[in-house]
Tab-separated table of C-alpha atoms and ligand atoms in Angstrom:
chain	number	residue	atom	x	y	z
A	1	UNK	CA	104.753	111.637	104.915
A	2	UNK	CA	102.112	112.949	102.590
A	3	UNK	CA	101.478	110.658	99.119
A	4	UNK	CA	100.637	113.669	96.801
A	5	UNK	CA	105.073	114.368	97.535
A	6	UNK	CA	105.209	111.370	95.087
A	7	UNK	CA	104.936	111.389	91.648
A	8	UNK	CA	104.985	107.630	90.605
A	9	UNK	CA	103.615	107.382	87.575
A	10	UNK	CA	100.472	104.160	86.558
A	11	UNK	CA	101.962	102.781	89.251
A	12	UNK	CA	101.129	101.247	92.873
A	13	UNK	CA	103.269	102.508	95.209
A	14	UNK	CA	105.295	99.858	97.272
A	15	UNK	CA	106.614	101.305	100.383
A	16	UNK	CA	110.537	100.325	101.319
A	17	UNK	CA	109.742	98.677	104.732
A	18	UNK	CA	107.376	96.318	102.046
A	19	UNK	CA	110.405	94.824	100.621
A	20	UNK	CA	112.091	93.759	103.858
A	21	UNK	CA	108.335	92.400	105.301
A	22	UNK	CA	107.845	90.259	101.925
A	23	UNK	CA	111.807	89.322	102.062
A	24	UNK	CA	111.126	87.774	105.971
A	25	UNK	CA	107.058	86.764	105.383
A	26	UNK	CA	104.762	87.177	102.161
A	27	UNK	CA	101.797	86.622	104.635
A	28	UNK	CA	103.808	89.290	107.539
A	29	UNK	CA	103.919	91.762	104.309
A	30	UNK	CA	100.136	91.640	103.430
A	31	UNK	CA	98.898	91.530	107.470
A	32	UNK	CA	100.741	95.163	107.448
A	33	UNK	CA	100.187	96.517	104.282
A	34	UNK	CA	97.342	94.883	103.016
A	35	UNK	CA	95.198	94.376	106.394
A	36	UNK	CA	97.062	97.241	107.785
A	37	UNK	CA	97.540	94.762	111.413
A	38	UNK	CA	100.231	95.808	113.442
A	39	UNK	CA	100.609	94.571	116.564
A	40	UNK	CA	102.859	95.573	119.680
A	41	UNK	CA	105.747	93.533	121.106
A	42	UNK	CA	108.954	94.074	122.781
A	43	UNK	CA	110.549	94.696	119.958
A	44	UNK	CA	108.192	96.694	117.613
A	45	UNK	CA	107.817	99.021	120.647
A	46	UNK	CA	111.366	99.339	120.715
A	47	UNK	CA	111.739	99.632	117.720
A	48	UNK	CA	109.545	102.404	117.300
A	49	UNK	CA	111.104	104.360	119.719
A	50	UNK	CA	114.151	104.474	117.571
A	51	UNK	CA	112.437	104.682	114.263
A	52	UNK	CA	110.736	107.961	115.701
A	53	UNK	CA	113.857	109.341	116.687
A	54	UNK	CA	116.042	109.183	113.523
A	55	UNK	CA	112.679	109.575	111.573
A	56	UNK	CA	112.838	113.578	112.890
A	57	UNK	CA	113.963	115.374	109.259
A	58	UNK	CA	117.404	117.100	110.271
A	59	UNK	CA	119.980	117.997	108.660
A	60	UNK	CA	123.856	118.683	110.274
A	61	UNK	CA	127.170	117.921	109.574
A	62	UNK	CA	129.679	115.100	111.728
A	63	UNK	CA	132.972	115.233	111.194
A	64	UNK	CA	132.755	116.764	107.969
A	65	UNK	CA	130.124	114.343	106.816
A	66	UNK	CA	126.685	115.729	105.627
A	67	UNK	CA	123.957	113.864	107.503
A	68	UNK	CA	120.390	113.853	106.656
A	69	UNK	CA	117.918	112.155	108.874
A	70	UNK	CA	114.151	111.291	108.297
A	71	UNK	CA	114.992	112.076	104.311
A	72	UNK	CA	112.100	111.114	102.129
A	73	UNK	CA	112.517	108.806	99.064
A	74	UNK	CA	111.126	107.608	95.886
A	75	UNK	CA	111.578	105.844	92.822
A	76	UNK	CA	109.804	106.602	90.076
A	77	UNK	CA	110.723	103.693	88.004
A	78	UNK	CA	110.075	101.021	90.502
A	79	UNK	CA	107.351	103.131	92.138
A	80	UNK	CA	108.972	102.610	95.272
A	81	UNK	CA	108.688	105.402	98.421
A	82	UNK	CA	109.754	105.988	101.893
A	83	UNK	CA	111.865	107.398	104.324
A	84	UNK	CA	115.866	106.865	105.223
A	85	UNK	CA	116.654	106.669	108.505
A	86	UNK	CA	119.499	108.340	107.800
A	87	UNK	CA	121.795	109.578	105.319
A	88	UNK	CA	125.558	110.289	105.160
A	89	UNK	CA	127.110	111.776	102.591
A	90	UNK	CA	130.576	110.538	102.432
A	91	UNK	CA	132.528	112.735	99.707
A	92	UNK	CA	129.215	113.514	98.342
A	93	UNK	CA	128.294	109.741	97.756
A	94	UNK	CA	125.187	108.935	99.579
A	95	UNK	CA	125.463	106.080	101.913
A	96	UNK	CA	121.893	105.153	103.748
A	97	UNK	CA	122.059	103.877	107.147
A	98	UNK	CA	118.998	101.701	108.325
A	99	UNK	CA	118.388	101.518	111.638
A	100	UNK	CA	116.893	97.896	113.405
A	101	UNK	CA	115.894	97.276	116.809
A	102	UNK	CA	116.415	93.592	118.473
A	103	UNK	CA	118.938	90.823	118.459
A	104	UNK	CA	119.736	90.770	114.109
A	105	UNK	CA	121.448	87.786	113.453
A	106	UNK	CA	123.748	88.018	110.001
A	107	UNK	CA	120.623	86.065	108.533
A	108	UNK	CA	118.346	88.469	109.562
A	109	UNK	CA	120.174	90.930	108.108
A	110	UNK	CA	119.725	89.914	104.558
A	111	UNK	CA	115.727	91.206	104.670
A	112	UNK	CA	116.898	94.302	105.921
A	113	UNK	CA	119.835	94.314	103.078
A	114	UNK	CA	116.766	94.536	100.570
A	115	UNK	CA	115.100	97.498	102.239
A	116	UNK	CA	118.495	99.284	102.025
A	117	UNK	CA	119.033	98.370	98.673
A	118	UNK	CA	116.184	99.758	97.726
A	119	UNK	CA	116.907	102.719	99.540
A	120	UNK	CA	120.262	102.881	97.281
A	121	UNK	CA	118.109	103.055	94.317
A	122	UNK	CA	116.152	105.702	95.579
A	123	UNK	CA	118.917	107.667	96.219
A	124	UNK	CA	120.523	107.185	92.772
A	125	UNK	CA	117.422	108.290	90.658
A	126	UNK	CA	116.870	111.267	93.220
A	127	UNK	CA	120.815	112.563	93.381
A	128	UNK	CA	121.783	110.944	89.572
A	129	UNK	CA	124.876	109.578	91.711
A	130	UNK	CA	125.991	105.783	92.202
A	131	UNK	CA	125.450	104.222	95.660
A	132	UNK	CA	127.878	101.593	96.170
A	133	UNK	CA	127.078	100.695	99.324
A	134	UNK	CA	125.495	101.234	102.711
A	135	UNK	CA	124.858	99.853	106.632
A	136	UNK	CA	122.227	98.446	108.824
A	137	UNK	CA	123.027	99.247	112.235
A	138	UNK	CA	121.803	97.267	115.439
A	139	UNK	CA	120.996	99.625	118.125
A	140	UNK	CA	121.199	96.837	120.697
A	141	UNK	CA	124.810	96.055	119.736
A	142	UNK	CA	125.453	99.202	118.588
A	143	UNK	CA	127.057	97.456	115.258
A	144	UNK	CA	126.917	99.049	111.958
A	145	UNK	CA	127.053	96.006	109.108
A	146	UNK	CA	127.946	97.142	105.858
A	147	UNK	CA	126.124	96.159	102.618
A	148	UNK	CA	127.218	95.858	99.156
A	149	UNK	CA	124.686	97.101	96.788
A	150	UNK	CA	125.169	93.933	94.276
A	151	UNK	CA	123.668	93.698	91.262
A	152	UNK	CA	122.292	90.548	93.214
A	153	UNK	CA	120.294	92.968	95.637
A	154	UNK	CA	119.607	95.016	93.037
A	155	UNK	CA	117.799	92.478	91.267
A	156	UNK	CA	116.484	90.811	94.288
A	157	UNK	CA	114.510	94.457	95.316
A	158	UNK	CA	112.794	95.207	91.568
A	159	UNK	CA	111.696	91.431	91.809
A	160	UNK	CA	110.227	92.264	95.465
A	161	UNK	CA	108.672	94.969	94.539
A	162	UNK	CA	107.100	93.559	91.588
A	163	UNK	CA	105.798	90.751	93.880
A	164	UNK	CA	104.645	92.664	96.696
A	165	UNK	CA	102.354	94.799	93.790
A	166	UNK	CA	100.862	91.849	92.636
A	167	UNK	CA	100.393	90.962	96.129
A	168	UNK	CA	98.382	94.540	97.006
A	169	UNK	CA	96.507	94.296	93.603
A	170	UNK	CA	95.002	90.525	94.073
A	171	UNK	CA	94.360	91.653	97.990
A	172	UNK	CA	94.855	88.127	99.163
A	173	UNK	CA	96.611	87.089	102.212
A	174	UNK	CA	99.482	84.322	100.954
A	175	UNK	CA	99.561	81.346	103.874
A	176	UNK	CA	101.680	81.067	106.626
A	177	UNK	CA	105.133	79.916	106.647
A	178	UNK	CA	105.091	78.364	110.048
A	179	UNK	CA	108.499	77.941	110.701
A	180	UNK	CA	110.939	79.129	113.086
A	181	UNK	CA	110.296	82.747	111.820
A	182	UNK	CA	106.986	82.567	113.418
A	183	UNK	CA	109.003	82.694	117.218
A	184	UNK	CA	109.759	86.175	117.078
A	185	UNK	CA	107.212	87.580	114.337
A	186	UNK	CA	104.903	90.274	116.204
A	187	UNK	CA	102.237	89.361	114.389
A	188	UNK	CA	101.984	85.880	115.183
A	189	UNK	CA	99.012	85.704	117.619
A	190	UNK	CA	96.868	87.243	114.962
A	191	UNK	CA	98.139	85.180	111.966
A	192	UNK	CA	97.528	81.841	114.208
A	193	UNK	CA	100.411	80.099	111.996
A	194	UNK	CA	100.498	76.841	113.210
A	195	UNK	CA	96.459	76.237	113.422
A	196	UNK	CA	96.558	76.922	109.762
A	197	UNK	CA	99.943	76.449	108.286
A	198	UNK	CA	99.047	72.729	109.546
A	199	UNK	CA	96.282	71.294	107.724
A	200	UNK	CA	95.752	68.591	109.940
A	201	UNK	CA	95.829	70.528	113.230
A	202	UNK	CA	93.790	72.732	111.812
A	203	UNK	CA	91.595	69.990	111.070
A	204	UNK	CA	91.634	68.709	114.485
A	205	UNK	CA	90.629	71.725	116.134
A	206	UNK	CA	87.629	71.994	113.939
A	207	UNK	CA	86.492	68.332	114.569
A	208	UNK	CA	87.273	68.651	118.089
A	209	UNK	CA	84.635	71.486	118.276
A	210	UNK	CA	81.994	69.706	116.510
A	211	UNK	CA	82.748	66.356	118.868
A	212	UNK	CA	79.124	64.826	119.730
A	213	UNK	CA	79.304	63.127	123.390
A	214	UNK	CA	77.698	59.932	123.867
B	301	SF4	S1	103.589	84.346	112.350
B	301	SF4	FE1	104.855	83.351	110.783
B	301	SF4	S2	103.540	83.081	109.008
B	301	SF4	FE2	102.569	84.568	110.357
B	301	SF4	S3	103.206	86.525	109.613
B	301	SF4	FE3	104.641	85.969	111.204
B	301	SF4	S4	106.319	84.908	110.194
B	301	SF4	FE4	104.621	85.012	108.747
């Protein structure tokens, strides 16, 4: 998608995927959008796949439901942009659909909830309609999970987006979280958590380099 489509004003733009990496891993959020790192895994490639497929702008109709796919989005306000998956319009209310690869658990979901959400808000300054509510859907399970649009996440996405500015503006990489998100993150052989989340293996390793022998 070409920037000069966006017109957000003084600000730095914060793209929606942004809010779901920052949501799962400050330091996950900058390697992508600050160091632009992506790396390949199972699931990134997989994901992909899908992501290209519903990211093909089309328009048709199912079941008498308008569907948009690979729609564009911005908010001016927040100086947020993107691109929906997909987008149903159910009665004329637009309900975004965002589309994730892998095994989501209902915890993972809640990152994802604030990409969506921000997606809603999107779609509310661009169509001047309230979005209530919308769905991540699994492709592996084939399970759509539907997501209120809460003043909650509502508040939770202008507060992301706020942070991950500040984040792009200082340029800094925030430190790991080395924790159990680390298992699965794709970027986790680059971001080395655990040699220096841990200050004292970290520590080690160095020491153990500069050893003398007797
Ligand atoms: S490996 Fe862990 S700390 Fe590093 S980016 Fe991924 S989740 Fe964040």
């Amino acid at each position: 998608m070409e920037d000069e489509e966006f017109t957000i004003e003084g600000l730095e733009p914060v793209f929606l995927s942004a809010l779901e990496h920052f949501s799962y891993c400050p330091r996950q959020c900058a390697l992508i959008h600050l160091e632009q790192v992506f790396d390949e895994n199972v699931y990134t490639l997989r994901g992909r796949a899908v992501h290209q497929r519903v990211h093909q702008v089309d328009s048709f109709s199912e079941e008498g439901v308008r569907v948009e796919r690979g729609l564009p989005l911005w908010n001016n306000r927040l100086g947020l942009v993107g691109q929906a998956d997909l987008v149903e319009f159910q009665e004329g209310i637009p309900y975004p659909v965002e589309y994730k690869y892998g095994k989501y658990r209902e915890k993972d979901i809640e990152h994802a909830a604030v990409q969506l959400a921000g997606q809603a808000i999107c779609l509310e300054e661009m169509t001047g309609i309230a979005v209530p509510k919308g769905a991540v859907y699994c492709h592996s399970s084939h399970r759509r999970y539907e997501i209120a649009i809460t003043p909650e996440l509502r508040n939770k996405v202008e507060a992301t987006t706020v942070a991950v500015r500040a984040m792009l503006l200082e340029g800094k990489l925030p430190p790991p979280v080395n924790d159990k998100r680390c298992r699965n993150c794709s970027l986790n052989t680059i971001c080395m958590p655990s040699a220096i989340g841990d200050g004292s293996k970290a520590r080690s390793l160095v020491a153990g380099l500069f050893q003398l022998r007797d």
